[in-house]
Amino acid sequence: MLRPSLQSLFAVCAFVSVAFANALPNNGPAKYETVVVYETITTCITTSSVYTISAPATTCSLSSSGVIIPPSPPPSKSTSALSQEYTASTVYITTVKTVTSCASTVQSCPATEATHTYVVTDTISSYVTTCPVTTTQTPAGPSFSSYPVSPSPSPSTSVSKSYSETESYGPTGPSFSASASPSASVSKSYSETKSYGPSGPSSSASASPSYPVSTSTVSSVSSVATYQPTSSSTLSPSVSSSVNASASYTTASSSSAVSSSYSVSSSSTSSAVGSPSSSPAYSASKSTSSTVSVPTSSSSKSLTTSSSTPTPTACSYWMENIKHQGIAPFAGSGYQVFRNVKDAAYGAKGDGVTDDTAAIQKAISTGSNCPPDGTCQSSSTTSALIYFPPGTYIISTPVLMHYGSSLIGNPNCPPVLKAKSTFPIPGNPNYSTYIVDGNAYGNTGNLAYGATNTFWRQFRNFVLDTTAVRADANILGLHWPTAQATSVENVVFKASDAPGTTQGGMLSEQGSGGFMGNLTFYGGSRGLDVANQQFTMRNLNFHNAGVAIKQNFNWGWVYKGISITNCSVGIQFEASADGQVGVSSLTLIDSSIVNTPVGISLQRANEDPATPSVESLIIENLSLTNVPTAIGILGGTTLLAGTTGTSNIAGWGRGPSYTATGHTRIQGNITPATRPGVLKTSTGEFYQRSKPQYETSQASSFVSVRSFGAKGDGVTDDTAALTSAINSALSSGSILFVDAGYYIVSSTIYIPPGSKITGEGYPIILASGPAFTDINNPTAVVRVGKSGGEKGTVEWSNMIVSTKGAAAGAILIEWNLDATGFAPAGMWDVHTRIGGFAGSDLQLAQCPTGTFDSRNGNVTMTSTNLPQKCIAAFMSMHVTKYAAGLYMENVWLWVADHDVDDATVTQITVFAGRGLLVESTAGSIWMYGTSVEHHALYQYQLANTANIYMGEIQTETPYYQPNPNTAIPFPAVASLNDPATASDAVGLRILSSNNILVYGAGLYSFFYNYNVHCSDAGNGDWCQPRIFSVEKSSDITVYGLQTVGTQNMITVDGNDVASSADNVGGQHFVDTIVKFTQ
C-alpha cells in the first residue's frame, strides 16, 4: 500500500483535459465487426447433430512414475496415426471434424474408402474425452477478438492475418508434425484478409448469409506451434505455419446487440506461439448449421443441412452449472459467495430490453458485504463472485462494486452491459460516470476504498457498451482505481466514435496495481485513461479512438503486446493543471501502431534539471505502419520520425542510463536486450499465456473439494480431504474446483504434475500447527512437484495461501516442478497473504505496532522482547534449483502492513523472513505483474539462476525496519544464500545469475520504523541506504527502475553506483533510471 498521506495526492491527474486531444480528428465508425472462433479436429469420440465419429481405444495405463499414459488410437483411414498420441477433445463453439466412419443409423455417410477426406463443419453442444487431460497438455492458443476494419493509408492495400496451430501429445510430452492428418491431434486455425479501397473496407462473400451461424474452412497445409526440448534440456519454442482458408459468419444474440452478416477469406502465414491474445469475440449463437465439404487443391463440394432449433448449450459454461458449495466462514450465517444475476433472488433478465440495474446491484450487495458508502474501508470476510450469463443487460445508473467482489461473465458468449440512452451524465465536464464503478467517489470527494488498499478482485469476460448514450457525454465503461491482486481481463469497451465524442473506455486514476490483459477498445476520445503507481498490461487493442492511451501519472509501467489502429495519438503523456509532468517511466515492448499520425506524444523535449528522469521511456520491438511521427512533443518537436510505410523500432530509450562503471543520459536508438531463446517465441516476442478459464469443459469435468469432505470453515483440519480431492481429480482427468472457504492444513499439501486447480472467490489454504513452527526446520505448506525436480506441468489459479498464528517455519509455496519438454507450468492470480485478516490470528489484537513504533515509545526490539506469536512465515515462495518452466501472472506475495478488517485499517507488525527466492538452475521463468512486500530479508532474490523475464515487479520493505533489522528474528541461512550483513531488507537481489531481464521494477521504502517522513519529497530519501543489489552476475538488463525513500538506487558487488539525488523523477518523489546493464 502507498503511505496514507499520498493516497489522494495524485487523484487529480486523470481529470486534466488537454484541448489538443479534444481537437483531434475522428476516424468515423467501424464498418463491420468480425467474430472469429477456433476450429478443432479430433479423433476423440464426439457427438454432433448429424455424425458420430468412431472412438479410439479407451484404456489408459500408468507409467512406473504414476503418469497416465493414453493409448494409441487406431489408424485413420485417411492417414497414418502417430503412436501413443494424446486424444483430448477440445470443443469450442464451432468445430471441424474429419469423418472416418459413421454410426450404422447414419444415411449417406460421407466417410467411404474413396471419400474419407470429407470434413464436417457444425456447431455442437457436447463432447466426450476418451482419456484424461494430463501433464502433456500445451498452452491454449490465442483467442482472436472482434474488431472493426481500419481504413488503409493507400488507395489499395491488402492486410492478411493468420493463426493456426497443431498440437500432438505423447506420454513423454508434446510432439509435432507438419502433416494435416486427422490423427490424435488438435488443430486450430484462423485467418483473414481485409482489402481497402478509396471507398473504405470491403470483403468478399464466400458463402450464403442466410445461415444464422456457419463456418466453412479448407486448409491446404497445417500449422505447427511447438515447444521442443533442445540439447541443453531447456525450452525452445519454434513455429511454422501456412494456411489457406475461407469463412463466412453471421452473428446473432437474443438481445440483438450484435447482428450482422459478413464474410472473410484469406491466404497468409504468421506465427502461432505467443501471438497477442485479444478479448474474446462476443456472439451468442442460437442456431446450428452443418456443412460437409471435400477439401481439394482447387475446389470444394458441399452438402449442407441446417436447423433453426436452438442449441441450448452453445454458450454453456461450467461455472453456471457446477454445484456451488463455497462459504465465507467469517461473514455470518447464510452468507452466499456465488451469485448468478439471473437467479430468481435477483431477477436480471439480460434480454436487451429490461432495465437490469437494480437486479445486478442486488446480486452484488446481498449480505452487506463492505458497501461503498463510507462505512467500510476494506474487508477480508465478505468476498463474492457475481456471475453474468450471456445476454445484453441494460444499465441505467452506475453499477457499484463492493470490496472483495468479483464480476465474472461467460467467456464463451460474454455478456453485454449496455448503458441506457438516458444514463445520467455529470453536469461538470471534469467528472465522469461509468457503467461499472469499481470504487465510487462519495459526497466527501474521496473514494469509497483507499485505492492503494483495494485488493483481491477481478473483472473479466464482458462487453461494456456506451454507444446508446449521446456522444458528447463523459461516460466510460469501467472505473478501476485499485491495487495489487486485482485484474481486468477479456473485456471489450465500445464507445462512440462520432466527431467530438467525449466517451471513453476505462479510467484508473489512483492505486498501486496490478495487472490487466486481453482488452479491446473501440472509439471514444480516449480508450484507456490511467494514473496509477505501476501496472503491467498486455494484449491491449485500440481502434478508432482519439487517444488510445492517456498516461496521466505513474512511477513505472509496462505495456506488452499493444496494438493501436486508426487512432489520432497512440500514447499521450499528460501533465497536471499546473504543468507538472506526472509520468516517470514507461516501457513499451512487442507492440504495433497502425494508421495513427502520432505514435507517442510527450510533454518535454529536453531534460528538466530539477527532475531529470521524468518521462523516461523504453521501446523495444515496436512495429509502425503509416505513423508519420513516432515520438513527438505535444504541439512541438519531433523526437523520432515515423513512416508513411512500414518500419520497426528495435530499441529506443530516453532518460538516465547506468552501468557498474558509469552513466549517461540517452535519447535515441539503443541496442535492445538479448532475449534468451527459451524465453521467446520464434518471432522474438516474449512468451505469454492467459489464465485458463476452461471454456470448453463441462461441469462434470470438475471435482469439488467440499464434495470430498473438506469443510473450509477455518476450524476443521482439511488436510486429508484436500489431498484426496487432488489425487482423485488427477486420476480421473478432472479439474480440481476449490470452493470458497478457509481450509486449515496441518501438514504439506502436495500438488502432483498434471494437476489443474482453480478456486472460487479466492479460497484460502491456511497453514496451522506444530509442523510449521520450527524456524530451523522449515516446511512447505503447498509443494508443487516432489523435491528433486519432478517432471510435468501444472495449472493453478485464483487462490490464496496463508498461515494461522505463529508459523516461523512455514514456506508457503515450494515449487519443484520441472516443465522442461512440457508446456510451462502456470500460476495465475495465486497469492500469499500473511496476517492482517480474519482467521489468521495475526491481526491488530495480536500484533499491534506497540511501543516499538517510533510514534509510540520507540523501544528497541531485541530477540528477547520480540513478539514471537507474530513470526508468521519463514518464506513466501521458493522456486528450487530443480524447477524449470514456470509462468507467473498477477501473483502478490504480501506480509500484512495493516489489519484489513479494522475500521481504520490500522498498521500492525507481522514478521516473515523471505519473499520470493528463485534458485532454478535452468530458469525459463516468466513473471508478469508480480509483487512482493514487507518481508524481513528481501522481497525478490535470484540466486544461481538464469533465463528469467520480469515485467514491472513491485516491492515494499517492512515498515518496522530498522527496528529490528534483518538479523532479528531471521538470522542468515548460508545454504539459502541469505544476505550476510544485518541491514535493511532489499527489494531485489541478483546473485551469481545471468540472463536476467527486468522490464520495469518499482522498489519502494516508505517508512523508517513507521516514520513516514523519510520518504517525503525532497527530504533526502533516508528510509534506507540501498535497495537493489547485483552480485557476481552478468547479462543483466533492467529497464525502468524506480525507487522511493532510498539513497542509493543500484549497488554492484558492494559498490553504490547510482544515487537517488541524481535521478529525481515525477513529483520530486520517485527516482528513476531508464536503463541499467551489467
PDB file of N, CA, C and O in Angstrom, residues 837-881:
ATOM      1  N   PHE A 837      -5.859 -10.472   8.480  1.00  0.00           N
ATOM      2  CA  PHE A 837      -7.209 -10.823   8.048  1.00  0.00           C
ATOM      3  C   PHE A 837      -7.869 -11.748   9.064  1.00  0.00           C
ATOM      4  O   PHE A 837      -7.190 -12.448   9.830  1.00  0.00           O
ATOM      5  N   ALA A 838      -9.183 -11.769   9.054  1.00  0.00           N
ATOM      6  CA  ALA A 838      -9.945 -12.600   9.979  1.00  0.00           C
ATOM      7  C   ALA A 838      -9.585 -14.063   9.783  1.00  0.00           C
ATOM      8  O   ALA A 838      -9.519 -14.552   8.652  1.00  0.00           O
ATOM      9  N   GLY A 839      -9.362 -14.755  10.876  1.00  0.00           N
ATOM     10  CA  GLY A 839      -8.997 -16.161  10.829  1.00  0.00           C
ATOM     11  C   GLY A 839      -7.516 -16.411  10.851  1.00  0.00           C
ATOM     12  O   GLY A 839      -7.078 -17.555  10.985  1.00  0.00           O
ATOM     13  N   SER A 840      -6.695 -15.343  10.737  1.00  0.00           N
ATOM     14  CA  SER A 840      -5.244 -15.521  10.711  1.00  0.00           C
ATOM     15  C   SER A 840      -4.627 -15.529  12.101  1.00  0.00           C
ATOM     16  O   SER A 840      -3.487 -15.985  12.263  1.00  0.00           O
ATOM     17  N   ASP A 841      -5.345 -15.013  13.107  1.00  0.00           N
ATOM     18  CA  ASP A 841      -4.785 -14.815  14.454  1.00  0.00           C
ATOM     19  C   ASP A 841      -3.524 -13.952  14.390  1.00  0.00           C
ATOM     20  O   ASP A 841      -2.614 -14.088  15.214  1.00  0.00           O
ATOM     21  N   LEU A 842      -3.472 -13.073  13.400  1.00  0.00           N
ATOM     22  CA  LEU A 842      -2.327 -12.179  13.200  1.00  0.00           C
ATOM     23  C   LEU A 842      -2.865 -10.793  12.849  1.00  0.00           C
ATOM     24  O   LEU A 842      -2.437 -10.157  11.883  1.00  0.00           O
ATOM     25  N   GLN A 843      -3.826 -10.324  13.647  1.00  0.00           N
ATOM     26  CA  GLN A 843      -4.466  -9.043  13.394  1.00  0.00           C
ATOM     27  C   GLN A 843      -4.055  -8.011  14.442  1.00  0.00           C
ATOM     28  O   GLN A 843      -3.120  -8.232  15.223  1.00  0.00           O
ATOM     29  N   LEU A 844      -4.746  -6.920  14.459  1.00  0.00           N
ATOM     30  CA  LEU A 844      -4.416  -5.838  15.370  1.00  0.00           C
ATOM     31  C   LEU A 844      -4.426  -6.295  16.823  1.00  0.00           C
ATOM     32  O   LEU A 844      -3.568  -5.877  17.611  1.00  0.00           O
ATOM     33  N   ALA A 845      -5.342  -7.168  17.177  1.00  0.00           N
ATOM     34  CA  ALA A 845      -5.436  -7.628  18.560  1.00  0.00           C
ATOM     35  C   ALA A 845      -4.207  -8.416  18.979  1.00  0.00           C
ATOM     36  O   ALA A 845      -3.800  -8.375  20.148  1.00  0.00           O
ATOM     37  N   GLN A 846      -3.605  -9.156  18.045  1.00  0.00           N
ATOM     38  CA  GLN A 846      -2.453  -9.989  18.369  1.00  0.00           C
ATOM     39  C   GLN A 846      -1.113  -9.307  18.060  1.00  0.00           C
ATOM     40  O   GLN A 846      -0.126  -9.549  18.747  1.00  0.00           O
ATOM     41  N   CYS A 847      -1.074  -8.460  17.024  1.00  0.00           N
ATOM     42  CA  CYS A 847       0.207  -7.943  16.528  1.00  0.00           C
ATOM     43  C   CYS A 847       0.183  -6.433  16.296  1.00  0.00           C
ATOM     44  O   CYS A 847       0.438  -5.947  15.175  1.00  0.00           O
ATOM     45  N   PRO A 848      -0.098  -5.635  17.320  1.00  0.00           N
ATOM     46  CA  PRO A 848      -0.039  -4.185  17.155  1.00  0.00           C
ATOM     47  C   PRO A 848       1.408  -3.715  17.009  1.00  0.00           C
ATOM     48  O   PRO A 848       2.343  -4.433  17.379  1.00  0.00           O
ATOM     49  N   THR A 849       1.593  -2.527  16.480  1.00  0.00           N
ATOM     50  CA  THR A 849       2.958  -1.994  16.390  1.00  0.00           C
ATOM     51  C   THR A 849       3.520  -1.727  17.778  1.00  0.00           C
ATOM     52  O   THR A 849       4.735  -1.820  17.987  1.00  0.00           O
ATOM     53  N   GLY A 850       2.679  -1.368  18.731  1.00  0.00           N
ATOM     54  CA  GLY A 850       3.067  -1.268  20.134  1.00  0.00           C
ATOM     55  C   GLY A 850       4.107  -0.211  20.418  1.00  0.00           C
ATOM     56  O   GLY A 850       4.314   0.734  19.653  1.00  0.00           O
ATOM     57  N   THR A 851       4.811  -0.393  21.509  1.00  0.00           N
ATOM     58  CA  THR A 851       5.795   0.605  21.947  1.00  0.00           C
ATOM     59  C   THR A 851       7.078   0.559  21.140  1.00  0.00           C
ATOM     60  O   THR A 851       7.948   1.416  21.311  1.00  0.00           O
ATOM     61  N   PHE A 852       7.221  -0.442  20.248  1.00  0.00           N
ATOM     62  CA  PHE A 852       8.388  -0.472  19.359  1.00  0.00           C
ATOM     63  C   PHE A 852       8.265   0.598  18.273  1.00  0.00           C
ATOM     64  O   PHE A 852       9.252   1.038  17.698  1.00  0.00           O
ATOM     65  N   ASP A 853       7.063   1.005  17.986  1.00  0.00           N
ATOM     66  CA  ASP A 853       6.761   2.012  16.983  1.00  0.00           C
ATOM     67  C   ASP A 853       7.399   3.344  17.381  1.00  0.00           C
ATOM     68  O   ASP A 853       7.265   3.796  18.523  1.00  0.00           O
ATOM     69  N   SER A 854       8.095   3.991  16.430  1.00  0.00           N
ATOM     70  CA  SER A 854       8.742   5.263  16.739  1.00  0.00           C
ATOM     71  C   SER A 854       7.747   6.346  17.121  1.00  0.00           C
ATOM     72  O   SER A 854       8.113   7.336  17.751  1.00  0.00           O
ATOM     73  N   ARG A 855       6.489   6.146  16.793  1.00  0.00           N
ATOM     74  CA  ARG A 855       5.464   7.113  17.144  1.00  0.00           C
ATOM     75  C   ARG A 855       4.884   6.867  18.531  1.00  0.00           C
ATOM     76  O   ARG A 855       4.072   7.660  19.019  1.00  0.00           O
ATOM     77  N   ASN A 856       5.292   5.747  19.151  1.00  0.00           N
ATOM     78  CA  ASN A 856       4.646   5.342  20.397  1.00  0.00           C
ATOM     79  C   ASN A 856       5.633   4.696  21.354  1.00  0.00           C
ATOM     80  O   ASN A 856       5.399   3.604  21.852  1.00  0.00           O
ATOM     81  N   GLY A 857       6.797   5.323  21.582  1.00  0.00           N
ATOM     82  CA  GLY A 857       7.760   4.823  22.535  1.00  0.00           C
ATOM     83  C   GLY A 857       9.123   4.541  21.974  1.00  0.00           C
ATOM     84  O   GLY A 857      10.142   4.746  22.628  1.00  0.00           O
ATOM     85  N   ASN A 858       9.174   4.001  20.737  1.00  0.00           N
ATOM     86  CA  ASN A 858      10.448   3.730  20.071  1.00  0.00           C
ATOM     87  C   ASN A 858      11.351   2.813  20.893  1.00  0.00           C
ATOM     88  O   ASN A 858      12.568   2.991  20.938  1.00  0.00           O
ATOM     89  N   VAL A 859      10.751   1.828  21.545  1.00  0.00           N
ATOM     90  CA  VAL A 859      11.515   0.858  22.313  1.00  0.00           C
ATOM     91  C   VAL A 859      12.292  -0.036  21.360  1.00  0.00           C
ATOM     92  O   VAL A 859      11.756  -0.525  20.355  1.00  0.00           O
ATOM     93  N   THR A 860      13.561  -0.274  21.649  1.00  0.00           N
ATOM     94  CA  THR A 860      14.380  -1.116  20.788  1.00  0.00           C
ATOM     95  C   THR A 860      13.928  -2.565  20.877  1.00  0.00           C
ATOM     96  O   THR A 860      13.795  -3.125  21.969  1.00  0.00           O
ATOM     97  N   MET A 861      13.705  -3.179  19.716  1.00  0.00           N
ATOM     98  CA  MET A 861      13.286  -4.572  19.685  1.00  0.00           C
ATOM     99  C   MET A 861      14.527  -5.465  19.684  1.00  0.00           C
ATOM    100  O   MET A 861      15.475  -5.247  18.934  1.00  0.00           O
ATOM    101  N   THR A 862      14.485  -6.494  20.530  1.00  0.00           N
ATOM    102  CA  THR A 862      15.568  -7.470  20.632  1.00  0.00           C
ATOM    103  C   THR A 862      14.991  -8.859  20.484  1.00  0.00           C
ATOM    104  O   THR A 862      13.772  -9.044  20.431  1.00  0.00           O
ATOM    105  N   SER A 863      15.861  -9.837  20.435  1.00  0.00           N
ATOM    106  CA  SER A 863      15.379 -11.223  20.345  1.00  0.00           C
ATOM    107  C   SER A 863      14.625 -11.642  21.586  1.00  0.00           C
ATOM    108  O   SER A 863      13.842 -12.596  21.562  1.00  0.00           O
ATOM    109  N   THR A 864      14.819 -10.916  22.687  1.00  0.00           N
ATOM    110  CA  THR A 864      14.144 -11.241  23.938  1.00  0.00           C
ATOM    111  C   THR A 864      12.722 -10.695  23.981  1.00  0.00           C
ATOM    112  O   THR A 864      11.776 -11.405  24.360  1.00  0.00           O
ATOM    113  N   ASN A 865      12.533  -9.445  23.570  1.00  0.00           N
ATOM    114  CA  ASN A 865      11.196  -8.848  23.690  1.00  0.00           C
ATOM    115  C   ASN A 865      10.388  -8.886  22.395  1.00  0.00           C
ATOM    116  O   ASN A 865       9.266  -8.393  22.344  1.00  0.00           O
ATOM    117  N   LEU A 866      10.939  -9.451  21.346  1.00  0.00           N
ATOM    118  CA  LEU A 866      10.218  -9.550  20.078  1.00  0.00           C
ATOM    119  C   LEU A 866       8.984 -10.445  20.260  1.00  0.00           C
ATOM    120  O   LEU A 866       9.064 -11.524  20.843  1.00  0.00           O
ATOM    121  N   PRO A 867       7.823 -10.044  19.770  1.00  0.00           N
ATOM    122  CA  PRO A 867       6.596 -10.844  19.944  1.00  0.00           C
ATOM    123  C   PRO A 867       6.627 -12.115  19.086  1.00  0.00           C
ATOM    124  O   PRO A 867       6.359 -12.068  17.880  1.00  0.00           O
ATOM    125  N   GLN A 868       6.929 -13.235  19.700  1.00  0.00           N
ATOM    126  CA  GLN A 868       7.092 -14.500  18.975  1.00  0.00           C
ATOM    127  C   GLN A 868       5.818 -14.942  18.261  1.00  0.00           C
ATOM    128  O   GLN A 868       5.880 -15.567  17.202  1.00  0.00           O
ATOM    129  N   LYS A 869       4.672 -14.608  18.806  1.00  0.00           N
ATOM    130  CA  LYS A 869       3.416 -15.059  18.208  1.00  0.00           C
ATOM    131  C   LYS A 869       3.140 -14.399  16.858  1.00  0.00           C
ATOM    132  O   LYS A 869       2.232 -14.821  16.134  1.00  0.00           O
ATOM    133  N   CYS A 870       3.932 -13.367  16.532  1.00  0.00           N
ATOM    134  CA  CYS A 870       3.725 -12.663  15.257  1.00  0.00           C
ATOM    135  C   CYS A 870       4.776 -13.012  14.216  1.00  0.00           C
ATOM    136  O   CYS A 870       4.864 -12.363  13.167  1.00  0.00           O
ATOM    137  N   ILE A 871       5.608 -14.027  14.502  1.00  0.00           N
ATOM    138  CA  ILE A 871       6.532 -14.543  13.481  1.00  0.00           C
ATOM    139  C   ILE A 871       5.726 -15.527  12.645  1.00  0.00           C
ATOM    140  O   ILE A 871       5.464 -16.660  13.057  1.00  0.00           O
ATOM    141  N   ALA A 872       5.329 -15.091  11.470  1.00  0.00           N
ATOM    142  CA  ALA A 872       4.227 -15.750  10.761  1.00  0.00           C
ATOM    143  C   ALA A 872       4.645 -16.626   9.586  1.00  0.00           C
ATOM    144  O   ALA A 872       3.826 -17.401   9.092  1.00  0.00           O
ATOM    145  N   ALA A 873       5.882 -16.510   9.101  1.00  0.00           N
ATOM    146  CA  ALA A 873       6.297 -17.350   7.971  1.00  0.00           C
ATOM    147  C   ALA A 873       7.808 -17.292   7.809  1.00  0.00           C
ATOM    148  O   ALA A 873       8.440 -16.274   8.099  1.00  0.00           O
ATOM    149  N   PHE A 874       8.373 -18.372   7.321  1.00  0.00           N
ATOM    150  CA  PHE A 874       9.804 -18.446   7.013  1.00  0.00           C
ATOM    151  C   PHE A 874      10.080 -17.842   5.630  1.00  0.00           C
ATOM    152  O   PHE A 874      11.052 -17.137   5.427  1.00  0.00           O
ATOM    153  N   MET A 875       9.197 -18.138   4.682  1.00  0.00           N
ATOM    154  CA  MET A 875       9.369 -17.685   3.299  1.00  0.00           C
ATOM    155  C   MET A 875       8.022 -17.768   2.609  1.00  0.00           C
ATOM    156  O   MET A 875       7.225 -18.670   2.883  1.00  0.00           O
ATOM    157  N   SER A 876       7.767 -16.833   1.675  1.00  0.00           N
ATOM    158  CA  SER A 876       6.512 -16.899   0.923  1.00  0.00           C
ATOM    159  C   SER A 876       6.580 -17.929  -0.205  1.00  0.00           C
ATOM    160  O   SER A 876       5.694 -18.760  -0.355  1.00  0.00           O
ATOM    161  N   MET A 877       7.645 -17.896  -1.008  1.00  0.00           N
ATOM    162  CA  MET A 877       7.709 -18.831  -2.132  1.00  0.00           C
ATOM    163  C   MET A 877       9.151 -19.145  -2.469  1.00  0.00           C
ATOM    164  O   MET A 877      10.007 -18.252  -2.512  1.00  0.00           O
ATOM    165  N   HIS A 878       9.410 -20.419  -2.738  1.00  0.00           N
ATOM    166  CA  HIS A 878      10.746 -20.910  -3.090  1.00  0.00           C
ATOM    167  C   HIS A 878      10.660 -21.692  -4.396  1.00  0.00           C
ATOM    168  O   HIS A 878      10.002 -22.741  -4.457  1.00  0.00           O
ATOM    169  N   VAL A 879      11.287 -21.177  -5.445  1.00  0.00           N
ATOM    170  CA  VAL A 879      11.441 -21.924  -6.694  1.00  0.00           C
ATOM    171  C   VAL A 879      12.804 -22.587  -6.618  1.00  0.00           C
ATOM    172  O   VAL A 879      13.843 -21.926  -6.716  1.00  0.00           O
ATOM    173  N   THR A 880      12.823 -23.882  -6.413  1.00  0.00           N
ATOM    174  CA  THR A 880      14.062 -24.590  -6.096  1.00  0.00           C
ATOM    175  C   THR A 880      14.937 -24.786  -7.329  1.00  0.00           C
ATOM    176  O   THR A 880      14.519 -24.555  -8.466  1.00  0.00           O
ATOM    177  N   LYS A 881      16.155 -25.227  -7.105  1.00  0.00           N
ATOM    178  CA  LYS A 881      17.134 -25.316  -8.193  1.00  0.00           C
ATOM    179  C   LYS A 881      16.739 -26.321  -9.263  1.00  0.00           C
ATOM    180  O   LYS A 881      17.197 -26.239 -10.412  1.00  0.00           O
TER     181      LYS A 881
END
